[in-house]
PDB file of C-alpha atoms in Angstrom:
ATOM      1  CA  MET A   1     122.398 111.454 106.824  1.00 86.00           C
ATOM      2  CA  ILE A   2     119.367 109.212 107.206  1.00 96.00           C
ATOM      3  CA  HIS A   3     117.267 108.923 104.056  1.00 97.00           C
ATOM      4  CA  LEU A   4     113.484 108.708 103.878  1.00 98.00           C
ATOM      5  CA  GLY A   5     111.841 106.057 101.773  1.00 98.00           C
ATOM      6  CA  VAL A   6     108.125 106.549 101.195  1.00 98.00           C
ATOM      7  CA  ASN A   7     105.995 103.449 100.806  1.00 98.00           C
ATOM      8  CA  ILE A   8     103.166 104.273  98.404  1.00 98.00           C
ATOM      9  CA  ASP A   9     101.260 100.987  98.705  1.00 97.00           C
ATOM     10  CA  HIS A  10      98.241 102.634 100.304  1.00 96.00           C
ATOM     11  CA  VAL A  11      97.766 105.000  97.387  1.00 97.00           C
ATOM     12  CA  ALA A  12      97.236 101.857  95.343  1.00 97.00           C
ATOM     13  CA  THR A  13      95.015 100.415  98.098  1.00 96.00           C
ATOM     14  CA  LEU A  14      92.604 103.323  97.663  1.00 95.00           C
ATOM     15  CA  ARG A  15      92.624 102.875  93.896  1.00 96.00           C
ATOM     16  CA  GLN A  16      91.932  99.149  94.117  1.00 95.00           C
ATOM     17  CA  VAL A  17      88.848  99.686  96.290  1.00 94.00           C
ATOM     18  CA  ARG A  18      87.098 100.750  93.091  1.00 92.00           C
ATOM     19  CA  PHE A  19      89.469  99.067  90.620  1.00 90.00           C
ATOM     20  CA  ALA A  20      89.799 102.525  89.115  1.00 91.00           C
ATOM     21  CA  ARG A  21      92.592 104.503  87.477  1.00 92.00           C
ATOM     22  CA  GLU A  22      93.051 106.891  90.374  1.00 94.00           C
ATOM     23  CA  PRO A  23      94.716 107.739  92.611  1.00 97.00           C
ATOM     24  CA  ASP A  24      97.785 106.735  90.652  1.00 97.00           C
ATOM     25  CA  PRO A  25     100.764 105.606  92.793  1.00 97.00           C
ATOM     26  CA  VAL A  26     103.122 106.583  89.975  1.00 97.00           C
ATOM     27  CA  TRP A  27     101.951 110.180  90.251  1.00 97.00           C
ATOM     28  CA  ALA A  28     102.247 109.943  94.024  1.00 98.00           C
ATOM     29  CA  ALA A  29     105.860 108.791  93.674  1.00 98.00           C
ATOM     30  CA  ALA A  30     106.731 111.879  91.648  1.00 97.00           C
ATOM     31  CA  LEU A  31     105.278 114.142  94.338  1.00 98.00           C
ATOM     32  CA  CYS A  32     107.194 112.273  97.043  1.00 98.00           C
ATOM     33  CA  GLU A  33     110.435 112.787  95.145  1.00 98.00           C
ATOM     34  CA  LEU A  34     109.743 116.506  94.697  1.00 97.00           C
ATOM     35  CA  ALA A  35     109.208 116.740  98.460  1.00 98.00           C
ATOM     36  CA  GLY A  36     112.563 115.146  99.250  1.00 97.00           C
ATOM     37  CA  ALA A  37     112.053 111.378  99.449  1.00 98.00           C
ATOM     38  CA  LYS A  38     115.245 109.520  98.581  1.00 97.00           C
ATOM     39  CA  ASN A  39     113.586 106.292  97.611  1.00 97.00           C
ATOM     40  CA  ILE A  40     110.183 104.962  96.656  1.00 98.00           C
ATOM     41  CA  THR A  41     109.107 101.689  98.238  1.00 98.00           C
ATOM     42  CA  VAL A  42     106.436  99.361  96.887  1.00 98.00           C
ATOM     43  CA  HIS A  43     105.419  95.874  97.971  1.00 96.00           C
ATOM     44  CA  LEU A  44     104.365  93.832  94.966  1.00 96.00           C
ATOM     45  CA  ARG A  45     102.355  91.136  96.699  1.00 92.00           C
ATOM     46  CA  GLU A  46     101.561  87.819  95.078  1.00 89.00           C
ATOM     47  CA  ASP A  47      97.827  88.485  95.485  1.00 90.00           C
ATOM     48  CA  ARG A  48      98.226  91.979  93.934  1.00 93.00           C
ATOM     49  CA  ARG A  49      95.982  93.506  96.604  1.00 89.00           C
ATOM     50  CA  HIS A  50      97.373  97.006  96.012  1.00 94.00           C
ATOM     51  CA  ILE A  51     100.478  97.592  93.886  1.00 97.00           C
ATOM     52  CA  GLN A  52     100.165  96.127  90.393  1.00 97.00           C
ATOM     53  CA  LEU A  53     102.840  95.012  87.950  1.00 97.00           C
ATOM     54  CA  ARG A  54     101.968  98.016  85.773  1.00 97.00           C
ATOM     55  CA  ASP A  55     102.869 100.328  88.674  1.00 97.00           C
ATOM     56  CA  VAL A  56     106.325  98.854  89.175  1.00 98.00           C
ATOM     57  CA  GLU A  57     107.076  98.882  85.457  1.00 98.00           C
ATOM     58  CA  LEU A  58     106.179 102.577  85.202  1.00 98.00           C
ATOM     59  CA  LEU A  59     108.004 103.490  88.401  1.00 98.00           C
ATOM     60  CA  ARG A  60     111.132 101.820  87.076  1.00 97.00           C
ATOM     61  CA  LYS A  61     110.943 104.049  84.012  1.00 96.00           C
ATOM     62  CA  THR A  62     109.973 107.326  85.652  1.00 96.00           C
ATOM     63  CA  ILE A  63     111.345 107.872  89.146  1.00 96.00           C
ATOM     64  CA  ARG A  64     114.702 109.576  89.596  1.00 94.00           C
ATOM     65  CA  SER A  65     115.412 108.307  93.101  1.00 95.00           C
ATOM     66  CA  LYS A  66     115.935 104.719  94.245  1.00 97.00           C
ATOM     67  CA  LEU A  67     113.229 102.102  93.661  1.00 98.00           C
ATOM     68  CA  ASN A  68     112.938  99.677  96.566  1.00 98.00           C
ATOM     69  CA  LEU A  69     110.875  96.584  95.752  1.00 98.00           C
ATOM     70  CA  GLU A  70     109.540  94.619  98.703  1.00 97.00           C
ATOM     71  CA  MET A  71     108.636  91.054  97.794  1.00 96.00           C
ATOM     72  CA  ALA A  72     108.261  87.490  98.943  1.00 95.00           C
ATOM     73  CA  ASN A  73     111.090  85.082  98.240  1.00 96.00           C
ATOM     74  CA  THR A  74     109.338  82.874  95.694  1.00 95.00           C
ATOM     75  CA  VAL A  75     110.599  81.565  92.383  1.00 95.00           C
ATOM     76  CA  GLN A  76     108.028  83.583  90.452  1.00 95.00           C
ATOM     77  CA  MET A  77     108.711  86.841  92.298  1.00 96.00           C
ATOM     78  CA  VAL A  78     112.490  86.501  92.051  1.00 97.00           C
ATOM     79  CA  LYS A  79     112.217  85.902  88.307  1.00 97.00           C
ATOM     80  CA  LEU A  80     109.976  88.951  87.963  1.00 97.00           C
ATOM     81  CA  ALA A  81     112.287  91.167  90.034  1.00 97.00           C
ATOM     82  CA  LEU A  82     115.281  90.193  87.940  1.00 98.00           C
ATOM     83  CA  LYS A  83     113.320  91.317  84.886  1.00 97.00           C
ATOM     84  CA  LEU A  84     112.127  94.595  86.461  1.00 96.00           C
ATOM     85  CA  LYS A  85     115.594  95.435  87.827  1.00 97.00           C
ATOM     86  CA  PRO A  86     114.744  97.711  90.768  1.00 98.00           C
ATOM     87  CA  ASP A  87     117.648  99.438  92.471  1.00 98.00           C
ATOM     88  CA  GLN A  88     117.002  97.508  95.646  1.00 98.00           C
ATOM     89  CA  VAL A  89     115.069  94.426  96.739  1.00 98.00           C
ATOM     90  CA  THR A  90     113.878  93.817 100.288  1.00 98.00           C
ATOM     91  CA  LEU A  91     112.788  90.245 100.917  1.00 97.00           C
ATOM     92  CA  VAL A  92     109.866  90.070 103.339  1.00 96.00           C
ATOM     93  CA  PRO A  93     107.596  87.311 104.695  1.00 92.00           C
ATOM     94  CA  GLU A  94     104.156  87.264 103.156  1.00 76.00           C
ATOM     95  CA  LYS A  95     100.827  85.714 104.165  1.00 63.00           C
ATOM     96  CA  ARG A  96      97.620  86.006 102.167  1.00 59.00           C
ATOM     97  CA  GLN A  97      95.476  86.501 105.285  1.00 59.00           C
ATOM     98  CA  GLU A  98      97.559  89.257 106.920  1.00 53.00           C
ATOM     99  CA  LEU A  99      96.581  92.925 106.765  1.00 53.00           C
ATOM    100  CA  THR A 100     100.224  94.008 106.701  1.00 56.00           C
ATOM    101  CA  THR A 101     103.603  92.353 107.231  1.00 58.00           C
ATOM    102  CA  GLU A 102     103.523  90.807 110.690  1.00 62.00           C
ATOM    103  CA  GLY A 103     107.184  90.114 111.393  1.00 79.00           C
ATOM    104  CA  GLY A 104     110.623  89.548 109.994  1.00 87.00           C
ATOM    105  CA  VAL A 105     111.862  86.822 107.669  1.00 93.00           C
ATOM    106  CA  ASP A 106     112.880  83.587 109.385  1.00 93.00           C
ATOM    107  CA  ILE A 107     116.334  83.378 107.831  1.00 95.00           C
ATOM    108  CA  SER A 108     117.424  80.137 109.490  1.00 90.00           C
ATOM    109  CA  LYS A 109     114.327  78.312 108.238  1.00 92.00           C
ATOM    110  CA  ASN A 110     114.778  79.624 104.681  1.00 94.00           C
ATOM    111  CA  PHE A 111     118.522  80.167 104.608  1.00 96.00           C
ATOM    112  CA  PHE A 112     119.513  78.404 101.399  1.00 96.00           C
ATOM    113  CA  SER A 113     116.666  79.733  99.263  1.00 96.00           C
ATOM    114  CA  LEU A 114     117.309  83.271 100.557  1.00 97.00           C
ATOM    115  CA  LYS A 115     121.027  82.978  99.909  1.00 97.00           C
ATOM    116  CA  LYS A 116     120.357  81.729  96.365  1.00 97.00           C
ATOM    117  CA  SER A 117     118.020  84.646  95.620  1.00 98.00           C
ATOM    118  CA  ILE A 118     120.400  87.215  97.081  1.00 98.00           C
ATOM    119  CA  PHE A 119     123.214  85.843  94.912  1.00 98.00           C
ATOM    120  CA  LYS A 120     121.029  86.253  91.804  1.00 98.00           C
ATOM    121  CA  PHE A 121     120.164  89.839  92.668  1.00 98.00           C
ATOM    122  CA  LYS A 122     123.724  90.856  93.423  1.00 97.00           C
ATOM    123  CA  ALA A 123     124.893  89.272  90.164  1.00 97.00           C
ATOM    124  CA  GLN A 124     122.573  91.751  88.410  1.00 97.00           C
ATOM    125  CA  LYS A 125     123.872  94.640  90.579  1.00 97.00           C
ATOM    126  CA  ILE A 126     120.605  94.869  92.528  1.00 98.00           C
ATOM    127  CA  LEU A 127     121.070  95.644  96.212  1.00 98.00           C
ATOM    128  CA  ALA A 128     119.551  92.839  98.272  1.00 98.00           C
ATOM    129  CA  GLY A 129     118.304  93.032 101.830  1.00 98.00           C
ATOM    130  CA  LEU A 130     116.215  91.190 104.392  1.00 98.00           C
ATOM    131  CA  PHE A 131     113.393  92.480 106.588  1.00 97.00           C
ATOM    132  CA  ILE A 132     114.168  90.979 109.990  1.00 97.00           C
ATOM    133  CA  ASP A 133     113.532  91.196 113.706  1.00 96.00           C
ATOM    134  CA  SER A 134     116.402  92.579 115.765  1.00 95.00           C
ATOM    135  CA  GLN A 135     117.796  89.276 116.998  1.00 96.00           C
ATOM    136  CA  GLU A 136     121.462  88.280 117.048  1.00 97.00           C
ATOM    137  CA  GLY A 137     120.890  84.978 115.244  1.00 96.00           C
ATOM    138  CA  GLN A 138     118.905  86.614 112.462  1.00 96.00           C
ATOM    139  CA  ILE A 139     121.485  89.351 111.958  1.00 97.00           C
ATOM    140  CA  ARG A 140     124.357  86.900 111.736  1.00 97.00           C
ATOM    141  CA  ARG A 141     122.480  84.691 109.310  1.00 97.00           C
ATOM    142  CA  ALA A 142     121.643  87.715 107.164  1.00 98.00           C
ATOM    143  CA  GLN A 143     125.336  88.424 106.806  1.00 98.00           C
ATOM    144  CA  GLU A 144     126.063  84.773 106.045  1.00 97.00           C
ATOM    145  CA  ALA A 145     123.367  84.804 103.353  1.00 97.00           C
ATOM    146  CA  GLY A 146     125.183  87.657 101.613  1.00 98.00           C
ATOM    147  CA  ALA A 147     122.696  90.459 102.256  1.00 98.00           C
ATOM    148  CA  ASP A 148     123.828  94.004 101.525  1.00 98.00           C
ATOM    149  CA  PHE A 149     121.533  95.410 104.192  1.00 98.00           C
ATOM    150  CA  ILE A 150     118.943  94.524 106.780  1.00 98.00           C
ATOM    151  CA  GLU A 151     115.749  96.388 107.525  1.00 98.00           C
ATOM    152  CA  PHE A 152     114.745  96.119 111.157  1.00 98.00           C
ATOM    153  CA  HIS A 153     111.078  95.392 111.769  1.00 97.00           C
ATOM    154  CA  THR A 154     110.056  98.265 114.050  1.00 97.00           C
ATOM    155  CA  GLY A 155     106.511  97.014 114.617  1.00 95.00           C
ATOM    156  CA  PRO A 156     107.128  95.981 118.265  1.00 95.00           C
ATOM    157  CA  PHE A 157     108.587  99.424 118.997  1.00 97.00           C
ATOM    158  CA  SER A 158     105.713 101.237 117.275  1.00 95.00           C
ATOM    159  CA  GLU A 159     103.078  99.142 119.030  1.00 94.00           C
ATOM    160  CA  ALA A 160     104.619  99.376 122.531  1.00 95.00           C
ATOM    161  CA  LYS A 161     101.996 100.063 125.205  1.00 94.00           C
ATOM    162  CA  SER A 162     104.298 101.903 127.623  1.00 95.00           C
ATOM    163  CA  ARG A 163     107.493 103.942 127.682  1.00 95.00           C
ATOM    164  CA  ARG A 164     109.226 101.056 129.420  1.00 96.00           C
ATOM    165  CA  GLU A 165     108.223  98.609 126.692  1.00 96.00           C
ATOM    166  CA  GLU A 166     109.263 101.113 124.044  1.00 96.00           C
ATOM    167  CA  ASN A 167     112.665 101.497 125.719  1.00 97.00           C
ATOM    168  CA  GLN A 168     113.142  97.720 125.764  1.00 97.00           C
ATOM    169  CA  CYS A 169     112.407  97.537 122.042  1.00 97.00           C
ATOM    170  CA  LEU A 170     114.758 100.428 121.360  1.00 97.00           C
ATOM    171  CA  LYS A 171     117.522  98.716 123.343  1.00 97.00           C
ATOM    172  CA  LYS A 172     117.208  95.630 121.129  1.00 97.00           C
ATOM    173  CA  LEU A 173     117.426  97.826 118.033  1.00 98.00           C
ATOM    174  CA  PHE A 174     120.564  99.506 119.391  1.00 98.00           C
ATOM    175  CA  GLN A 175     122.191  96.147 120.100  1.00 98.00           C
ATOM    176  CA  GLY A 176     121.191  94.800 116.704  1.00 98.00           C
ATOM    177  CA  ALA A 177     122.481  97.871 114.877  1.00 98.00           C
ATOM    178  CA  ASN A 178     125.864  97.711 116.585  1.00 98.00           C
ATOM    179  CA  LEU A 179     126.222  94.027 115.706  1.00 98.00           C
ATOM    180  CA  ALA A 180     125.085  94.539 112.115  1.00 98.00           C
ATOM    181  CA  HIS A 181     127.591  97.345 111.674  1.00 98.00           C
ATOM    182  CA  THR A 182     130.466  95.161 112.851  1.00 98.00           C
ATOM    183  CA  LEU A 183     129.374  92.537 110.325  1.00 98.00           C
ATOM    184  CA  GLY A 184     129.424  95.046 107.471  1.00 98.00           C
ATOM    185  CA  LEU A 185     125.654  95.254 106.958  1.00 98.00           C
ATOM    186  CA  ASN A 186     123.913  98.517 106.114  1.00 98.00           C
ATOM    187  CA  ILE A 187     120.984  99.270 108.402  1.00 98.00           C
ATOM    188  CA  HIS A 188     117.436 100.320 107.528  1.00 98.00           C
ATOM    189  CA  ALA A 189     114.270 100.391 109.629  1.00 98.00           C
ATOM    190  CA  GLY A 190     110.554 100.395 108.996  1.00 97.00           C
ATOM    191  CA  HIS A 191     107.024  99.370 109.960  1.00 96.00           C
ATOM    192  CA  GLY A 192     104.606 101.429 111.991  1.00 95.00           C
ATOM    193  CA  LEU A 193     106.822 104.510 112.165  1.00 97.00           C
ATOM    194  CA  HIS A 194     105.028 107.847 112.324  1.00 97.00           C
ATOM    195  CA  TYR A 195     105.408 111.533 113.181  1.00 97.00           C
ATOM    196  CA  LEU A 196     105.284 110.981 116.945  1.00 95.00           C
ATOM    197  CA  ASN A 197     107.857 108.191 117.264  1.00 95.00           C
ATOM    198  CA  ILE A 198     110.323 108.800 114.433  1.00 96.00           C
ATOM    199  CA  HIS A 199     112.629 110.962 116.579  1.00 95.00           C
ATOM    200  CA  ARG A 200     113.446 108.012 118.866  1.00 96.00           C
ATOM    201  CA  ILE A 201     114.200 105.645 115.976  1.00 97.00           C
ATOM    202  CA  LEU A 202     116.609 108.210 114.560  1.00 96.00           C
ATOM    203  CA  THR A 203     118.849 107.621 117.589  1.00 96.00           C
ATOM    204  CA  VAL A 204     119.576 104.033 116.466  1.00 97.00           C
ATOM    205  CA  PRO A 205     123.305 103.945 115.579  1.00 97.00           C
ATOM    206  CA  TYR A 206     124.437 103.561 111.971  1.00 97.00           C
ATOM    207  CA  LEU A 207     120.879 103.890 110.647  1.00 98.00           C
ATOM    208  CA  GLU A 208     120.866 104.878 106.972  1.00 97.00           C
ATOM    209  CA  GLU A 209     117.266 104.622 105.827  1.00 98.00           C
ATOM    210  CA  VAL A 210     113.738 104.584 107.210  1.00 98.00           C
ATOM    211  CA  ASN A 211     110.711 103.450 105.226  1.00 98.00           C
ATOM    212  CA  ILE A 212     107.364 104.996 106.135  1.00 98.00           C
ATOM    213  CA  GLY A 213     104.062 104.564 104.360  1.00 97.00           C
ATOM    214  CA  HIS A 214     100.772 104.525 106.240  1.00 96.00           C
ATOM    215  CA  ALA A 215     101.474 107.544 108.466  1.00 98.00           C
ATOM    216  CA  ILE A 216     102.527 109.744 105.557  1.00 98.00           C
ATOM    217  CA  ILE A 217      99.631 108.745 103.301  1.00 97.00           C
ATOM    218  CA  ALA A 218      97.178 109.220 106.180  1.00 97.00           C
ATOM    219  CA  ARG A 219      98.491 112.721 106.923  1.00 98.00           C
ATOM    220  CA  ALA A 220      98.434 113.541 103.232  1.00 98.00           C
ATOM    221  CA  LEU A 221      94.628 113.220 103.268  1.00 96.00           C
ATOM    222  CA  PHE A 222      94.482 116.400 105.349  1.00 97.00           C
ATOM    223  CA  ILE A 223      97.477 118.489 104.269  1.00 98.00           C
ATOM    224  CA  GLY A 224      98.534 117.074 100.893  1.00 98.00           C
ATOM    225  CA  LEU A 225     101.174 114.536  99.964  1.00 98.00           C
ATOM    226  CA  GLU A 226     104.050 116.923  99.244  1.00 97.00           C
ATOM    227  CA  LYS A 227     103.642 118.713 102.571  1.00 98.00           C
ATOM    228  CA  ALA A 228     103.305 115.435 104.482  1.00 98.00           C
ATOM    229  CA  VAL A 229     106.563 114.154 102.981  1.00 98.00           C
ATOM    230  CA  ARG A 230     108.367 117.477 103.511  1.00 98.00           C
ATOM    231  CA  GLU A 231     107.393 117.476 107.185  1.00 97.00           C
ATOM    232  CA  MET A 232     108.845 113.996 107.666  1.00 97.00           C
ATOM    233  CA  VAL A 233     112.011 114.852 105.728  1.00 97.00           C
ATOM    234  CA  GLU A 234     112.512 117.918 107.924  1.00 96.00           C
ATOM    235  CA  MET A 235     112.012 115.889 111.092  1.00 95.00           C
ATOM    236  CA  ILE A 236     114.573 113.338 109.922  1.00 95.00           C
ATOM    237  CA  ASN A 237     117.123 115.922 108.789  1.00 92.00           C
ATOM    238  CA  THR A 238     116.910 117.947 112.004  1.00 88.00           C
ATOM    239  CA  LYS A 239     116.147 114.967 114.282  1.00 71.00           C
ATOM    240  CA  ILE A 240     113.458 116.892 116.080  1.00 59.00           C
ATOM    241  CA  SER A 241     110.330 115.693 117.819  1.00 58.00           C
ATOM    242  CA  PRO A 242     106.946 117.244 116.979  1.00 57.00           C
TER     243      PRO A 242
END
């Protein structure tokens, strides 16, 4: 069974527009869990543009499902994550000027620092993964770094301009998933996934988890958060297209 992780960053984005108390992402997380989400994902950025430290601390204390903390691989963030003790950490690249994560981690360029951080997380029984592009070299280096899982960056697939381009992206994901499986890595996927393309991603072999944020929060504006999550859970469980 493929599990749904709901990224609630954009609930916090709306709150931070006014630097107000609402909407509260902690409350949103509870509704997502009631609707069937198997994990709650938050990206605690260094610039704190949406999710705040307070949010992660409360989520750690209140949610019943898995807490997935996305974060940059910096000394400060690693130290903070070890203190917060989420169930799972996903190391992602981070730029101050970007609107959202633009690509996967360059493992080869940062191999030793990533390996050191992953070792620290695993020593504290925190699952550690890397957000990467579906490339053979990256997948192999992820395994060498000791990652428990990889999360494929599905942005190129989601942004494809034609069916042919989409098929090419999907082929790379298939190849990457098969390789990752042989190397003993668990496989997740996320970025840009929505109600109209999720059914194709669900065909990727050995996929265990998808993380979706913007599409669910956007739909929730019109039909409510619980219903938006339930619709996605149903689509994943039945593998149907809308």
